[in-house]
Amino acid sequence: LAIGLLAAGAPVARAQEALQPYQFVRSLQLIQDRIAAGDQAAMPMQAKLLELVDARLRDAGVDDFKDARNFRALLVYGMSGGNPVTVQAAISRLKLDGQDLAIAKGVINYLNGRPTGAIAALDPVDPMQLPADLGAFVALVKGSLLATDEPAKALVLLDARLLSPGTLVEEAALRRSIGIAAVQADAGRFALASTQYVARYLYSPYASQFADAFVSGVVALHMAISLDKLADITAMMDPEREKVIYLRIARRAAIDGLTDLSAFASARAEKGRNGMHNQDDPRALLYASLSTVTSDAVDDVRARLGAIDRDKLSEGDRALLDAVRTIAGEVVAPPPAARPVAAVAAP
């Protein structure tokens, strides 16, 4: 209904009078879920809805929050990145106790950058015992807060994304799970979560964060993840994203001395897909050379390095090119002449 009123150009005052807070928040969630799935056209609608939700919650009275749906919507709005001032002002007008008070304290601490207080307040709260619309968000927040100190517990909490499949909550939970699984050296969970993310949320505006975690995880877990599994996951991407991922893996692996992984990723980046070859990409040429610079084919490597247009590289890659050219030159340089040993007179 909120989306329909906006699309019809209804005045803000009319929209606010027509809808309850939970209806506004639900409309906002629907828009955010579309954005998470890659619908960039929904972005302008999100900005307008955020304004409306904030205004409606600021104007909401105590009687509005007697409806449990509106109270849960206030908490969800806060955990969705809502205005901390609006959330705190609304909660301050309410008389809360028990679990409602614990969650409210946790949300306020979370919004105000006090993770220790948020963890303490939310510790007794079991997200799975809450209504699904609230439980999924509480699980996401708790899992995010515990990711560093209690990663195993955080992963269990993030699995509560199943309460909200196909939503921004699931997108964020999968993204966080990938990074935690890599730190935990849980290759199976890392591969599964990565596969699910690519299948559902590759075009999310937050996919760049997934790419960072995925590349780091592949390098960290290179002994536990087969190259075939890596190829299966990247094959689900469009050719351009697949190329960029392989280039990033090749660079990281080469710098870390992971020759086999770097060679594999470089070859996949060069080969391309669907006729999109990347042999002329200077990054692909550079990273492929990194993994073979000390091989028997060093003369071929030097020729490839010489053909790279350094002006097409980033500043960091230009420094890398200079370093690998130096190494290649040292590999083929003749050994220094031995110094004559001075005769030592007998005592």
C-alpha positions as a Markdown table, in Angstrom:
| # | Residue | x | y | z |
|---|---|---|---|---|
| 1 | Leu | 0.0 | 0.0 | 0.0 |
| 2 | Ala | 2.8 | 2.4 | 0.9 |
| 3 | Ile | 4.6 | 1.7 | -2.4 |
| 4 | Gly | 1.3 | 2.2 | -4.3 |
| 5 | Leu | 0.7 | 5.5 | -2.6 |
| 6 | Leu | 4.1 | 6.7 | -3.5 |
| 7 | Ala | 3.9 | 5.5 | -7.1 |
| 8 | Ala | 0.6 | 7.3 | -7.4 |
| 9 | Gly | 2.2 | 10.5 | -6.2 |
| 10 | Ala | 0.0 | 10.7 | -3.1 |
| 11 | Pro | 0.8 | 13.5 | -0.6 |
| 12 | Val | 3.1 | 12.5 | 2.3 |
| 13 | Ala | 0.5 | 13.5 | 4.9 |
| 14 | Arg | -2.1 | 11.3 | 3.3 |
| 15 | Ala | 0.3 | 8.3 | 3.2 |
| 16 | Gln | 1.1 | 8.8 | 6.9 |
| 17 | Glu | -2.5 | 9.0 | 7.9 |
| 18 | Ala | -3.4 | 5.9 | 5.9 |
| 19 | Leu | -0.7 | 3.5 | 7.2 |
| 20 | Gln | 0.4 | 2.0 | 10.4 |
| 21 | Pro | 4.2 | 2.1 | 11.2 |
| 22 | Tyr | 4.5 | -1.7 | 10.6 |
| 23 | Gln | 3.1 | -1.2 | 7.1 |
| 24 | Phe | 5.6 | 1.5 | 6.3 |
| 25 | Val | 8.5 | -0.7 | 7.6 |
| 26 | Arg | 7.3 | -3.7 | 5.7 |
| 27 | Ser | 7.1 | -1.7 | 2.5 |
| 28 | Leu | 10.7 | -0.5 | 3.2 |
| 29 | Gln | 11.8 | -4.1 | 3.6 |
| 30 | Leu | 10.2 | -5.1 | 0.3 |
| 31 | Ile | 12.1 | -2.4 | -1.5 |
| 32 | Gln | 15.4 | -3.3 | 0.2 |
| 33 | Asp | 14.9 | -7.0 | -0.7 |
| 34 | Arg | 14.5 | -6.0 | -4.3 |
| 35 | Ile | 17.7 | -3.9 | -4.2 |
| 36 | Ala | 19.5 | -6.9 | -2.6 |
| 37 | Ala | 18.4 | -9.0 | -5.5 |
| 38 | Gly | 19.9 | -6.5 | -7.9 |
| 39 | Asp | 17.0 | -4.2 | -8.8 |
| 40 | Gln | 18.8 | -0.9 | -9.0 |
| 41 | Ala | 15.7 | 0.9 | -10.1 |
| 42 | Ala | 14.3 | 0.5 | -6.6 |
| 43 | Met | 17.0 | 2.7 | -5.1 |
| 44 | Pro | 15.1 | 6.0 | -5.5 |
| 45 | Met | 12.0 | 4.5 | -3.9 |
| 46 | Gln | 14.1 | 3.4 | -0.9 |
| 47 | Ala | 15.2 | 6.9 | -0.2 |
| 48 | Lys | 11.7 | 8.2 | -0.2 |
| 49 | Leu | 10.4 | 5.4 | 2.0 |
| 50 | Leu | 13.2 | 6.0 | 4.5 |
| 51 | Glu | 12.0 | 9.6 | 4.9 |
| 52 | Leu | 8.4 | 8.4 | 5.3 |
| 53 | Val | 9.2 | 5.7 | 7.8 |
| 54 | Asp | 11.3 | 8.1 | 9.9 |
| 55 | Ala | 8.6 | 10.7 | 9.9 |
| 56 | Arg | 5.9 | 8.1 | 10.8 |
| 57 | Leu | 7.9 | 6.7 | 13.7 |
| 58 | Arg | 8.7 | 10.1 | 15.1 |
| 59 | Asp | 5.0 | 11.0 | 15.1 |
| 60 | Ala | 3.9 | 7.7 | 16.6 |
| 61 | Gly | 2.4 | 7.9 | 20.0 |
| 62 | Val | 2.4 | 5.4 | 22.9 |
| 63 | Asp | -0.9 | 4.0 | 21.8 |
| 64 | Asp | 0.5 | 3.1 | 18.4 |
| 65 | Phe | 3.1 | 0.8 | 20.0 |
| 66 | Lys | 0.5 | -1.1 | 21.9 |
| 67 | Asp | 0.2 | -3.0 | 18.7 |
| 68 | Ala | 3.0 | -5.5 | 18.9 |
| 69 | Arg | 3.5 | -5.3 | 15.2 |
| 70 | Asn | 4.4 | -1.6 | 15.4 |
| 71 | Phe | 6.8 | -2.2 | 18.2 |
| 72 | Arg | 8.5 | -4.9 | 16.3 |
| 73 | Ala | 8.6 | -2.7 | 13.3 |
| 74 | Leu | 10.4 | 0.0 | 15.3 |
| 75 | Leu | 13.1 | -2.5 | 16.3 |
| 76 | Val | 13.4 | -3.8 | 12.8 |
| 77 | Tyr | 13.8 | -0.3 | 11.4 |
| 78 | Gly | 16.6 | 0.3 | 13.9 |
| 79 | Met | 18.4 | -2.9 | 13.0 |
| 80 | Ser | 18.0 | -2.0 | 9.3 |
| 81 | Gly | 20.2 | 1.0 | 9.8 |
| 82 | Gly | 17.4 | 3.4 | 10.8 |
| 83 | Asn | 17.9 | 6.8 | 12.4 |
| 84 | Pro | 19.2 | 6.2 | 16.0 |
| 85 | Val | 17.7 | 9.4 | 17.3 |
| 86 | Thr | 14.2 | 8.4 | 16.1 |
| 87 | Val | 14.5 | 4.9 | 17.5 |
| 88 | Gln | 15.8 | 6.1 | 20.9 |
| 89 | Ala | 13.2 | 8.8 | 21.2 |
| 90 | Ala | 10.3 | 6.4 | 20.5 |
| 91 | Ile | 11.7 | 3.8 | 22.9 |
| 92 | Ser | 12.2 | 6.4 | 25.7 |
| 93 | Arg | 8.4 | 7.0 | 25.7 |
| 94 | Leu | 7.5 | 3.4 | 26.3 |
| 95 | Lys | 7.3 | 1.3 | 29.5 |
| 96 | Leu | 9.1 | -1.9 | 28.6 |
| 97 | Asp | 10.2 | -4.9 | 30.6 |
| 98 | Gly | 11.4 | -8.5 | 30.1 |
| 99 | Gln | 12.5 | -9.5 | 26.6 |
| 100 | Asp | 11.2 | -6.3 | 25.0 |
| 101 | Leu | 13.4 | -4.2 | 27.2 |
| 102 | Ala | 16.4 | -6.4 | 26.5 |
| 103 | Ile | 16.0 | -6.2 | 22.7 |
| 104 | Ala | 15.3 | -2.4 | 22.9 |
| 105 | Lys | 18.5 | -1.9 | 24.9 |
| 106 | Gly | 20.5 | -4.1 | 22.6 |
| 107 | Val | 19.3 | -2.2 | 19.5 |
| 108 | Ile | 20.0 | 1.2 | 21.0 |
| 109 | Asn | 23.5 | 0.2 | 22.0 |
| 110 | Tyr | 24.1 | -1.3 | 18.6 |
| 111 | Leu | 22.9 | 1.8 | 16.8 |
| 112 | Asn | 25.1 | 4.0 | 19.0 |
| 113 | Gly | 28.3 | 2.0 | 18.4 |
| 114 | Arg | 28.4 | 0.3 | 21.8 |
| 115 | Pro | 29.0 | -3.4 | 20.9 |
| 116 | Thr | 29.8 | -4.6 | 24.4 |
| 117 | Gly | 26.5 | -3.2 | 25.8 |
| 118 | Ala | 24.6 | -4.6 | 22.8 |
| 119 | Ile | 26.0 | -8.1 | 23.3 |
| 120 | Ala | 25.2 | -8.0 | 27.1 |
| 121 | Ala | 21.6 | -6.9 | 26.5 |
| 122 | Leu | 20.9 | -9.4 | 23.7 |
| 123 | Asp | 22.7 | -12.3 | 25.4 |
| 124 | Pro | 19.6 | -13.9 | 26.9 |
| 125 | Val | 17.5 | -13.4 | 23.8 |
| 126 | Asp | 16.9 | -16.4 | 21.6 |
| 127 | Pro | 16.1 | -15.2 | 18.1 |
| 128 | Met | 14.5 | -18.5 | 17.1 |
| 129 | Gln | 11.9 | -17.9 | 19.8 |
| 130 | Leu | 10.9 | -14.6 | 18.4 |
| 131 | Pro | 8.4 | -13.9 | 15.6 |
| 132 | Ala | 10.2 | -14.5 | 12.3 |
| 133 | Asp | 10.1 | -10.8 | 11.2 |
| 134 | Leu | 12.0 | -9.8 | 14.3 |
| 135 | Gly | 14.0 | -12.9 | 15.0 |
| 136 | Ala | 15.9 | -12.9 | 11.7 |
| 137 | Phe | 17.2 | -9.3 | 12.4 |
| 138 | Val | 18.1 | -10.0 | 16.0 |
| 139 | Ala | 20.1 | -13.1 | 14.9 |
| 140 | Leu | 21.9 | -11.0 | 12.2 |
| 141 | Val | 22.8 | -8.3 | 14.7 |
| 142 | Lys | 24.0 | -10.8 | 17.4 |
| 143 | Gly | 25.9 | -12.8 | 14.8 |
| 144 | Ser | 27.7 | -9.7 | 13.5 |
| 145 | Leu | 28.6 | -8.6 | 17.0 |
| 146 | Leu | 30.0 | -12.0 | 18.0 |
| 147 | Ala | 31.9 | -12.6 | 14.7 |
| 148 | Thr | 35.3 | -11.7 | 16.1 |
| 149 | Asp | 35.2 | -13.1 | 19.7 |
| 150 | Glu | 32.9 | -16.1 | 19.2 |
| 151 | Pro | 32.9 | -17.0 | 15.5 |
| 152 | Ala | 31.5 | -20.5 | 15.9 |
| 153 | Lys | 28.5 | -19.1 | 17.7 |
| 154 | Ala | 28.2 | -16.3 | 15.2 |
| 155 | Leu | 27.9 | -18.8 | 12.4 |
| 156 | Val | 25.0 | -20.6 | 14.1 |
| 157 | Leu | 23.2 | -17.3 | 14.6 |
| 158 | Leu | 23.7 | -16.2 | 11.0 |
| 159 | Asp | 22.0 | -19.5 | 9.9 |
| 160 | Ala | 18.8 | -17.9 | 11.2 |
| 161 | Arg | 18.8 | -16.2 | 7.8 |
| 162 | Leu | 16.5 | -19.1 | 6.9 |
| 163 | Leu | 13.8 | -17.3 | 8.7 |
| 164 | Ser | 13.9 | -14.7 | 5.9 |
| 165 | Pro | 14.9 | -16.3 | 2.6 |
| 166 | Gly | 15.4 | -14.0 | -0.3 |
| 167 | Thr | 15.7 | -10.9 | 1.8 |
| 168 | Leu | 18.3 | -8.3 | 2.7 |
| 169 | Val | 18.8 | -10.2 | 6.0 |
| 170 | Glu | 19.8 | -13.3 | 4.1 |
| 171 | Glu | 22.1 | -11.4 | 1.8 |
| 172 | Ala | 23.9 | -9.8 | 4.8 |
| 173 | Ala | 24.0 | -13.0 | 6.7 |
| 174 | Leu | 25.5 | -15.0 | 3.8 |
| 175 | Arg | 28.1 | -12.2 | 3.2 |
| 176 | Arg | 29.2 | -12.3 | 6.9 |
| 177 | Ser | 29.2 | -16.1 | 7.0 |
| 178 | Ile | 31.7 | -16.2 | 4.1 |
| 179 | Gly | 34.3 | -14.1 | 6.0 |
| 180 | Ile | 33.8 | -15.9 | 9.3 |
| 181 | Ala | 34.0 | -19.4 | 7.6 |
| 182 | Ala | 37.3 | -18.4 | 6.1 |
| 183 | Val | 38.7 | -17.3 | 9.4 |
| 184 | Gln | 37.5 | -20.6 | 11.0 |
| 185 | Ala | 39.1 | -22.6 | 8.1 |
| 186 | Asp | 35.7 | -24.1 | 7.4 |
| 187 | Ala | 36.1 | -24.7 | 3.7 |
| 188 | Gly | 32.7 | -26.5 | 3.4 |
| 189 | Arg | 30.7 | -23.7 | 4.8 |
| 190 | Phe | 32.7 | -21.2 | 2.9 |
| 191 | Ala | 32.1 | -22.9 | -0.4 |
| 192 | Leu | 28.4 | -23.4 | 0.3 |
| 193 | Ala | 27.7 | -19.8 | 1.4 |
| 194 | Ser | 29.7 | -18.5 | -1.6 |
| 195 | Thr | 27.7 | -20.6 | -4.0 |
| 196 | Gln | 24.4 | -19.4 | -2.4 |
| 197 | Tyr | 25.5 | -15.8 | -2.5 |
| 198 | Val | 26.5 | -15.9 | -6.1 |
| 199 | Ala | 23.3 | -17.7 | -7.1 |
| 200 | Arg | 21.0 | -15.1 | -5.3 |
| 201 | Tyr | 22.8 | -11.8 | -4.7 |
| 202 | Leu | 25.6 | -11.3 | -7.2 |
| 203 | Tyr | 24.1 | -8.1 | -8.3 |
| 204 | Ser | 23.5 | -6.7 | -4.8 |
| 205 | Pro | 25.0 | -3.2 | -4.2 |
| 206 | Tyr | 26.9 | -4.9 | -1.4 |
| 207 | Ala | 28.5 | -7.6 | -3.7 |
| 208 | Ser | 31.8 | -5.8 | -3.7 |
| 209 | Gln | 32.1 | -6.7 | 0.0 |
| 210 | Phe | 31.3 | -10.3 | -0.9 |
| 211 | Ala | 34.1 | -10.2 | -3.5 |
| 212 | Asp | 36.6 | -9.0 | -0.9 |
| 213 | Ala | 35.7 | -11.8 | 1.5 |
| 214 | Phe | 35.6 | -14.4 | -1.3 |
| 215 | Val | 39.1 | -13.6 | -2.7 |
| 216 | Ser | 40.6 | -13.5 | 0.8 |
| 217 | Gly | 38.9 | -16.8 | 1.6 |
| 218 | Val | 40.0 | -18.6 | -1.5 |
| 219 | Val | 43.6 | -17.6 | -0.8 |
| 220 | Ala | 43.4 | -18.5 | 2.9 |
| 221 | Leu | 41.7 | -21.9 | 2.2 |
| 222 | His | 43.7 | -22.8 | -0.9 |
| 223 | Met | 44.8 | -26.1 | 0.5 |
| 224 | Ala | 41.2 | -27.1 | 1.4 |
| 225 | Ile | 39.2 | -25.9 | -1.6 |
| 226 | Ser | 39.7 | -27.7 | -4.9 |
| 227 | Leu | 40.3 | -25.7 | -8.1 |
| 228 | Asp | 37.3 | -27.5 | -9.6 |
| 229 | Lys | 35.1 | -26.2 | -6.8 |
| 230 | Leu | 36.4 | -22.7 | -7.3 |
| 231 | Ala | 35.7 | -23.0 | -11.0 |
| 232 | Asp | 32.1 | -24.2 | -10.3 |
| 233 | Ile | 31.4 | -21.2 | -8.2 |
| 234 | Thr | 32.9 | -18.6 | -10.6 |
| 235 | Ala | 31.1 | -20.2 | -13.5 |
| 236 | Met | 27.9 | -18.9 | -12.0 |
| 237 | Met | 29.1 | -15.3 | -12.5 |
| 238 | Asp | 28.9 | -13.3 | -15.6 |
| 239 | Pro | 32.1 | -13.3 | -17.6 |
| 240 | Glu | 33.3 | -9.8 | -16.6 |
| 241 | Arg | 32.9 | -10.5 | -12.8 |
| 242 | Glu | 34.5 | -13.9 | -13.2 |
| 243 | Lys | 37.5 | -12.2 | -14.9 |
| 244 | Val | 37.9 | -9.6 | -12.2 |
| 245 | Ile | 37.6 | -12.3 | -9.4 |
| 246 | Tyr | 40.3 | -14.4 | -11.1 |
| 247 | Leu | 42.6 | -11.4 | -11.6 |
| 248 | Arg | 42.3 | -10.5 | -7.9 |
| 249 | Ile | 42.9 | -14.1 | -6.8 |
| 250 | Ala | 46.0 | -14.4 | -9.1 |
| 251 | Arg | 47.5 | -11.2 | -7.7 |
| 252 | Arg | 47.0 | -12.1 | -4.0 |
| 253 | Ala | 48.2 | -15.7 | -4.6 |
| 254 | Ala | 51.3 | -14.6 | -6.4 |
| 255 | Ile | 52.2 | -12.1 | -3.7 |
| 256 | Asp | 51.7 | -14.9 | -1.1 |
| 257 | Gly | 53.9 | -17.3 | -3.1 |
| 258 | Leu | 51.0 | -19.6 | -3.9 |
| 259 | Thr | 52.3 | -20.5 | -7.4 |
| 260 | Asp | 49.7 | -23.2 | -8.4 |
| 261 | Leu | 46.7 | -21.1 | -7.4 |
| 262 | Ser | 48.2 | -18.0 | -9.1 |
| 263 | Ala | 48.9 | -19.9 | -12.3 |
| 264 | Phe | 45.4 | -21.3 | -12.3 |
| 265 | Ala | 43.7 | -18.0 | -11.7 |
| 266 | Ser | 45.8 | -16.2 | -14.2 |
| 267 | Ala | 45.1 | -18.8 | -16.9 |
| 268 | Arg | 41.3 | -18.5 | -16.2 |
| 269 | Ala | 41.5 | -14.8 | -16.4 |
| 270 | Glu | 43.4 | -14.8 | -19.7 |
| 271 | Lys | 41.2 | -17.5 | -21.2 |
| 272 | Gly | 37.9 | -15.7 | -20.5 |
| 273 | Arg | 34.6 | -17.1 | -21.4 |
| 274 | Asn | 32.0 | -17.0 | -24.2 |
| 275 | Gly | 34.6 | -15.7 | -26.7 |
| 276 | Met | 35.7 | -12.9 | -24.3 |
| 277 | His | 39.5 | -13.5 | -24.3 |
| 278 | Asn | 41.7 | -11.3 | -22.1 |
| 279 | Gln | 45.2 | -12.0 | -23.4 |
| 280 | Asp | 45.7 | -8.3 | -24.0 |
| 281 | Asp | 44.7 | -7.3 | -20.4 |
| 282 | Pro | 48.0 | -6.1 | -18.9 |
| 283 | Arg | 46.9 | -7.3 | -15.5 |
| 284 | Ala | 46.4 | -10.9 | -16.8 |
| 285 | Leu | 49.8 | -10.8 | -18.4 |
| 286 | Leu | 51.5 | -9.5 | -15.2 |
| 287 | Tyr | 49.9 | -11.9 | -12.8 |
| 288 | Ala | 50.5 | -14.9 | -15.1 |
| 289 | Ser | 54.2 | -13.8 | -15.2 |
| 290 | Leu | 54.4 | -13.6 | -11.4 |
| 291 | Ser | 53.8 | -17.3 | -11.1 |
| 292 | Thr | 56.4 | -18.4 | -13.6 |
| 293 | Val | 59.2 | -15.8 | -13.1 |
| 294 | Thr | 61.6 | -18.3 | -11.6 |
| 295 | Ser | 60.8 | -21.1 | -14.0 |
| 296 | Asp | 62.9 | -22.5 | -16.8 |
| 297 | Ala | 60.9 | -20.4 | -19.2 |
| 298 | Val | 62.2 | -17.1 | -17.7 |
| 299 | Asp | 63.2 | -15.8 | -21.1 |
| 300 | Asp | 59.6 | -16.1 | -22.3 |
| 301 | Val | 58.4 | -14.4 | -19.1 |
| 302 | Arg | 60.8 | -11.5 | -19.7 |
| 303 | Ala | 59.4 | -11.1 | -23.2 |
| 304 | Arg | 55.9 | -11.0 | -21.8 |
| 305 | Leu | 56.8 | -8.5 | -19.1 |
| 306 | Gly | 58.5 | -6.3 | -21.7 |
| 307 | Ala | 55.2 | -6.2 | -23.7 |
| 308 | Ile | 53.2 | -4.9 | -20.8 |
| 309 | Asp | 52.1 | -1.3 | -21.1 |
| 310 | Arg | 52.8 | 0.0 | -17.6 |
| 311 | Asp | 50.6 | 3.1 | -18.3 |
| 312 | Lys | 47.5 | 0.8 | -18.2 |
| 313 | Leu | 48.3 | -0.5 | -14.7 |
| 314 | Ser | 47.5 | 0.9 | -11.3 |
| 315 | Glu | 50.2 | 2.4 | -9.2 |
| 316 | Gly | 50.4 | -0.7 | -7.1 |
| 317 | Asp | 50.7 | -3.0 | -10.2 |
| 318 | Arg | 53.4 | -0.8 | -11.7 |
| 319 | Ala | 55.5 | -1.3 | -8.6 |
| 320 | Leu | 54.7 | -5.0 | -8.9 |
| 321 | Leu | 55.8 | -5.0 | -12.5 |
| 322 | Asp | 59.1 | -3.3 | -11.6 |
| 323 | Ala | 59.8 | -5.8 | -8.9 |
| 324 | Val | 59.1 | -8.9 | -11.1 |
| 325 | Arg | 61.2 | -7.4 | -13.9 |
| 326 | Thr | 64.1 | -7.0 | -11.4 |
| 327 | Ile | 63.7 | -10.6 | -10.3 |
| 328 | Ala | 63.6 | -11.9 | -13.8 |
| 329 | Gly | 66.7 | -10.0 | -14.6 |
| 330 | Glu | 68.5 | -11.5 | -11.6 |
| 331 | Val | 67.5 | -15.0 | -12.6 |
| 332 | Val | 69.3 | -14.8 | -16.0 |
| 333 | Ala | 72.2 | -12.6 | -14.8 |
| 334 | Pro | 75.6 | -14.4 | -14.8 |
| 335 | Pro | 76.9 | -15.1 | -11.3 |
| 336 | Pro | 79.5 | -12.6 | -10.1 |
| 337 | Ala | 83.1 | -13.5 | -10.7 |
| 338 | Ala | 84.7 | -15.1 | -7.7 |
| 339 | Arg | 87.3 | -13.0 | -5.9 |
| 340 | Pro | 90.8 | -14.4 | -5.7 |
| 341 | Val | 91.7 | -15.7 | -2.3 |
| 342 | Ala | 94.7 | -13.9 | -0.8 |
| 343 | Ala | 97.5 | -16.2 | 0.2 |
| 344 | Val | 98.0 | -16.3 | 4.0 |
| 345 | Ala | 101.6 | -16.5 | 5.2 |
| 346 | Ala | 102.5 | -19.3 | 7.5 |
| 347 | Pro | 103.1 | -18.2 | 11.1 |
